[in-house]
Tab-separated table of C-alpha atoms in Angstrom:
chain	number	residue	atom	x	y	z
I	148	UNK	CA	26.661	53.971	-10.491
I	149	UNK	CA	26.112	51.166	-8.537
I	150	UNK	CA	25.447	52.778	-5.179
I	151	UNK	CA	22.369	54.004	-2.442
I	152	UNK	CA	23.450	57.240	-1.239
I	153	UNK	CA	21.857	58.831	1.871
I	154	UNK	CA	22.020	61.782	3.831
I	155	UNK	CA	22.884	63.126	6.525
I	156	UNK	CA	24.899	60.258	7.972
I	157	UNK	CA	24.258	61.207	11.148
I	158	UNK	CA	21.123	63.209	12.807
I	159	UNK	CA	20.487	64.359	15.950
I	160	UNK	CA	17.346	66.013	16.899
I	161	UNK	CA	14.854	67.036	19.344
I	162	UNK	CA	11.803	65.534	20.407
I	163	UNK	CA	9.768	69.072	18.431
I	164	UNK	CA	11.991	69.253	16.026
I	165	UNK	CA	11.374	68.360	11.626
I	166	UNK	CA	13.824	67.170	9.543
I	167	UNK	CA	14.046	64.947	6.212
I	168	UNK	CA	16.316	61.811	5.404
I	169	UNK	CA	17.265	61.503	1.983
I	170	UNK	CA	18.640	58.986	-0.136
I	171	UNK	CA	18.847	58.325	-3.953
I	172	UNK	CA	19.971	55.796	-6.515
I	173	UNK	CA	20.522	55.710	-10.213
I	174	UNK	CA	20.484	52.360	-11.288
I	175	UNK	CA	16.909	52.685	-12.798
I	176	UNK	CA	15.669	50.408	-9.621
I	177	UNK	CA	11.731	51.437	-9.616
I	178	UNK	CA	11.430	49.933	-6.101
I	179	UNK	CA	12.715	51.815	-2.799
I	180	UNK	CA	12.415	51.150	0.540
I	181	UNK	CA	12.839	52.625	4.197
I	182	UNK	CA	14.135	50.169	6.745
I	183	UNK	CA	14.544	50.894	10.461
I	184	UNK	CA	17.363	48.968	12.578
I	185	UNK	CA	17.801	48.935	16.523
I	186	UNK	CA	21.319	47.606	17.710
I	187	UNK	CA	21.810	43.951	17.291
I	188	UNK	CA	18.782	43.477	15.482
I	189	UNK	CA	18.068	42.904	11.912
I	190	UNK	CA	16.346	45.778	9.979
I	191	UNK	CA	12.484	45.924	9.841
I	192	UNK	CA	10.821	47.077	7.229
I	193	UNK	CA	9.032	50.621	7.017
I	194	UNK	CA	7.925	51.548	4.093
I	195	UNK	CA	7.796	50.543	0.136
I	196	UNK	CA	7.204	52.712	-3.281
I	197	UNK	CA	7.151	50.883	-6.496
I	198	UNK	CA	7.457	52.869	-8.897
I	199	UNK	CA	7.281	56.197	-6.887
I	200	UNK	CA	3.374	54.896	-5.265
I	201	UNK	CA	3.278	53.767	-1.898
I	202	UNK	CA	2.995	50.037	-1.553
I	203	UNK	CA	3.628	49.135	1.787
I	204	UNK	CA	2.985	51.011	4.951
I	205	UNK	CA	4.248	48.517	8.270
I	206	UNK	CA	2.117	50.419	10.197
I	207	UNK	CA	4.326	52.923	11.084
I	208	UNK	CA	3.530	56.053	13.508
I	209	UNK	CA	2.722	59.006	11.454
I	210	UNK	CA	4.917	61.051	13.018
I	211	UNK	CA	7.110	59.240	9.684
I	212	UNK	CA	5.951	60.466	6.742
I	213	UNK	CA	7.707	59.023	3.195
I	214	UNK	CA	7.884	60.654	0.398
I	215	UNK	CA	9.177	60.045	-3.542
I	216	UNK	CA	9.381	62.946	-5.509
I	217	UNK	CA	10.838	60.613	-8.526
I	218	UNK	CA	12.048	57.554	-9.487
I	219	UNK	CA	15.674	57.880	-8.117
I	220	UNK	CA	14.996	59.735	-4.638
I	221	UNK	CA	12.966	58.174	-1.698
I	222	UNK	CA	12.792	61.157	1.506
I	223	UNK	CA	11.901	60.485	4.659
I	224	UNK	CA	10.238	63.032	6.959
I	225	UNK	CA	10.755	63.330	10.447
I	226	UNK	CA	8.553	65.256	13.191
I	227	UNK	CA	7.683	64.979	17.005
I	228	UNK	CA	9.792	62.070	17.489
I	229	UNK	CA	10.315	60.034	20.431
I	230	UNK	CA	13.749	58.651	22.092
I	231	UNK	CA	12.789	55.160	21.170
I	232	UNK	CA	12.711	55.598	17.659
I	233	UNK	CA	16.567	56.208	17.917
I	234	UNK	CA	18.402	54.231	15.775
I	235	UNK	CA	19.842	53.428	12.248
I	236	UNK	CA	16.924	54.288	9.361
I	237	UNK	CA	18.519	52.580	6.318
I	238	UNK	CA	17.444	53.080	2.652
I	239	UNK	CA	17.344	50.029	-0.301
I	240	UNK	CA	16.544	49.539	-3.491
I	241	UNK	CA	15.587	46.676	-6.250
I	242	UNK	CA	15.035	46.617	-9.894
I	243	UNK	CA	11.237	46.100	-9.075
I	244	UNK	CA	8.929	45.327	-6.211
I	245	UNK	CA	7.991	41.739	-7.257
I	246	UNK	CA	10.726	40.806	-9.007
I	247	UNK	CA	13.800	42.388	-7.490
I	248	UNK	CA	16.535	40.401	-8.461
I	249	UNK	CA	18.875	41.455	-4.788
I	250	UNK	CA	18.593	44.600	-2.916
I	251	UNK	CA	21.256	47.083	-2.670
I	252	UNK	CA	21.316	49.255	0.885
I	253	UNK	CA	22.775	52.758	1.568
I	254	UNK	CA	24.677	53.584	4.353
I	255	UNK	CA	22.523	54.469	6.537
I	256	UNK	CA	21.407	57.773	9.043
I	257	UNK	CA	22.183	57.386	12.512
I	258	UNK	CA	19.447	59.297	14.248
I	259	UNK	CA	19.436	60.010	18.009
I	260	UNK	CA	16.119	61.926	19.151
I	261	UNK	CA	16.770	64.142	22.894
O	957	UNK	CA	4.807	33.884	8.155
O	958	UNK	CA	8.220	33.152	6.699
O	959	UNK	CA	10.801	32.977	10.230
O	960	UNK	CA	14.333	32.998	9.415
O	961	UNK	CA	16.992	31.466	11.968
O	962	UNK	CA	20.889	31.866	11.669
O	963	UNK	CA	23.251	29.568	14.058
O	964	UNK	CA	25.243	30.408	15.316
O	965	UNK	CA	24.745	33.500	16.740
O	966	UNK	CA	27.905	34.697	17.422
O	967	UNK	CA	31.194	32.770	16.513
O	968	UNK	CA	35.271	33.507	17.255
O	969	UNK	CA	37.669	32.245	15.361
O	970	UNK	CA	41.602	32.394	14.898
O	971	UNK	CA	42.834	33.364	11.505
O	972	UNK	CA	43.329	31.399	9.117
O	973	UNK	CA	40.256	28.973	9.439
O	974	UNK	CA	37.548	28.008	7.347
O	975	UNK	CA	34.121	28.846	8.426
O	976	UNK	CA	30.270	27.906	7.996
O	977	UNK	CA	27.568	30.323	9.104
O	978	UNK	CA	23.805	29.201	8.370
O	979	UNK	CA	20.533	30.102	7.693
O	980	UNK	CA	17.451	28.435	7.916
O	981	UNK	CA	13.860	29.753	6.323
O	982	UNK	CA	10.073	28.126	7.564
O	983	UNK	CA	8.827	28.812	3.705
O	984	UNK	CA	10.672	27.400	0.927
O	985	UNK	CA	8.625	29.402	-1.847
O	986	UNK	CA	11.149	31.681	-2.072
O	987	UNK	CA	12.044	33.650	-4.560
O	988	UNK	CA	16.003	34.003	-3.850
O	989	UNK	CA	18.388	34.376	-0.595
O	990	UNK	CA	20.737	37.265	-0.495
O	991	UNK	CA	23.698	37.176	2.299
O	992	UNK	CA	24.787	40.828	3.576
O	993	UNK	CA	27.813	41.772	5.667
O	994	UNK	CA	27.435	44.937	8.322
O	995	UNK	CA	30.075	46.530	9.676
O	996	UNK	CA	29.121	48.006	13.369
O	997	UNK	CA	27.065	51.437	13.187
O	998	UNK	CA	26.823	50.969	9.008
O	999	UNK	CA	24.625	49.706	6.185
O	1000	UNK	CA	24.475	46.445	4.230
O	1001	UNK	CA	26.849	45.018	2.069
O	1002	UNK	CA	25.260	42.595	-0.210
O	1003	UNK	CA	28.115	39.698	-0.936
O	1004	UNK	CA	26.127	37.053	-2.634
O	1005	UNK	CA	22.976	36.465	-4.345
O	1006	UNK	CA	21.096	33.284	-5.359
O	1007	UNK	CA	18.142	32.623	-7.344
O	1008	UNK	CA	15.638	29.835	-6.337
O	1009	UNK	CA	16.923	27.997	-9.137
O	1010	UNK	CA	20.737	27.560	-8.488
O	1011	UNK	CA	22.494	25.779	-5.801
O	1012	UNK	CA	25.238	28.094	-5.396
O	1013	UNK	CA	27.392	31.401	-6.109
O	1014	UNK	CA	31.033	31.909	-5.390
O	1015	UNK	CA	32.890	35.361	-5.066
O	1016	UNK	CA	36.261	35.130	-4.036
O	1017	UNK	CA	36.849	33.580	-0.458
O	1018	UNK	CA	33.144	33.297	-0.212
O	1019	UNK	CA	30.577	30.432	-1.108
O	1020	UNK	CA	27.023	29.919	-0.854
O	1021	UNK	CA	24.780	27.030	-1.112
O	1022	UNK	CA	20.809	26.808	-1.145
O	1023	UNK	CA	18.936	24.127	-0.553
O	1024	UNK	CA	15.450	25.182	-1.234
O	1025	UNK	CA	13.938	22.001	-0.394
O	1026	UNK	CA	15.174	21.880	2.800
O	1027	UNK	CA	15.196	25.364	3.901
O	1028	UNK	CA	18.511	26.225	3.907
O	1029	UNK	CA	21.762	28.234	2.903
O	1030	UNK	CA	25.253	28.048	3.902
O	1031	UNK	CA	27.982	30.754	3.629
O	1032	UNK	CA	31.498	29.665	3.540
O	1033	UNK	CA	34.311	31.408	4.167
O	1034	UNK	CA	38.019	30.323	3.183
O	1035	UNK	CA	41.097	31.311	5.126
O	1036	UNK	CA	39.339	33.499	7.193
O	1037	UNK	CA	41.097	37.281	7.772
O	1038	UNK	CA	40.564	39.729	10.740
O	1039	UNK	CA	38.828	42.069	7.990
O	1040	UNK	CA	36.186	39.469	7.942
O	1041	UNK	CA	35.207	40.426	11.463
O	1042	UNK	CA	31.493	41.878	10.767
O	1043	UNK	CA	27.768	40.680	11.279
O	1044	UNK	CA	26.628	38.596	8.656
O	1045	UNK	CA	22.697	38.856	7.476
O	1046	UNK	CA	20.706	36.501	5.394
O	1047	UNK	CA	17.799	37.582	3.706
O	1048	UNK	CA	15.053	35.481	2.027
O	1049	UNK	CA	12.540	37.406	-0.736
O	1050	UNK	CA	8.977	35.796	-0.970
O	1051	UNK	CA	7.479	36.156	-3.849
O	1052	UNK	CA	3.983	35.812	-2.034
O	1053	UNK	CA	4.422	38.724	0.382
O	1054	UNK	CA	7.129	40.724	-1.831
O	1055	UNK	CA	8.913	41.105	0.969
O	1056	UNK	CA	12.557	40.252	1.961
O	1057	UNK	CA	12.513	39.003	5.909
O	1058	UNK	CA	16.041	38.774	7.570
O	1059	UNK	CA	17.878	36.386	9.973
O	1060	UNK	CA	18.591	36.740	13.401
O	1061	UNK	CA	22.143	37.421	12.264
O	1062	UNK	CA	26.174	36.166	12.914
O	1063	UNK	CA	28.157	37.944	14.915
O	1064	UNK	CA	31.484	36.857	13.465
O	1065	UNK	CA	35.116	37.738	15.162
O	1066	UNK	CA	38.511	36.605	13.585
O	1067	UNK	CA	41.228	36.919	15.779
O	1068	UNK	CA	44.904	37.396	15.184
């Protein structure tokens, strides 16, 4: 299995709604990763676990709260978002956090907050 | 801060032709480039890797150089096909931030 799965591919919520993104991998990668892209523009990096810690934090709002319950799923929970942070949350992982040797990517979730 | 530039940013072409995007990087301690194709509205699909220490990697209609020294990386692509039509992302990992900082990005478009 050679693959980043995530769920839902698509999302759309309200601005006082909570709901989760979810992906997973079973490659054995012990690094995962939460990347946010608007349209046009190259993803930006969110957040980082190595193996399952938190290791980076861009300073993201904390109306974003990560979460990895184990070594092969990385969530992603959502509440009180705004319209702006509509867009395409994508999920990656690498073999390890220093030396990753490539990055594979899900998907993606297409979220559109109302 | 490593800055990473791809030219150009978009490009048309008929089918059939060969093609050169690039990427430049501001810090050449880098630990390796990857180049990604994205389909509209979709993730990343990596397409080829390289390692600070080699100069290239080949899969199928697709070549990539590295030029550390310099900064740079090239992707080639032979007899270009409509299929190819995508955005095209390079990616540089520094070892010193453990981070992986993108281009700008290709827009690429192969005509009929």
């Amino acid at each position: 299995d050679t693959e980043v799965t995530q769920t839902p591919k698509h999302l759309v919520m309200g601005m006082t709604n909570k709901k989760s993104l979810k992906c997973e991998q079973h490659m054995g990668h012990r690094a995962m990763y939460w990347y946010k892209q608007k349209a046009k523009k190259p993803p930006e990096l969110m957040f980082v676990y190595s193996y399952e810690k938190l290791s980076i934090n861009e300073s993201v709002p904390s109306r974003f709260s990560p979460e990895c319950p184990n070594s092969s799923l990385l969530n992603l929970h959502l509440h009180a978002l705004q319209p702006e942070d509509s867009a395409l949350y994508l999920c990656a992982s690498s073999l390890s956090r220093t030396e990753p040797y490539g990055y594979t990517f899900g998907s993606g979730t297409r979220l559109t907050v109302v | 801060k490593q800055e990473v530039t791809q030219i150009p940013a978009a490009l048309s072409v008929p089918e059939g032709e060969n093609l050169v995007l690039n990427c430049s990087f501001t810090d050449s301690a880098i630990y390796n480039l990857q180049w990604f194709r994205q389909d509209p509205g979709k993730g990343l699909t990596s397409l080829l890797l390289i390692q600070s220490s080699q100069r290239e990697q080949t899969s199928g209609r697709l070549n990539a150089s590295l030029d550390k020294s310099s900064g740079r990386s090239t992707l080639y692509i032979a007899a270009s096909q409509p299929g190819d039509s995508a955005t095209y992302l390079c990616a540089v990992y520094t070892g010193t931030a453990s981070k992986l900082t993108f281009g700008t990005g290709t827009r690429l478009q192969v005509t009929l």
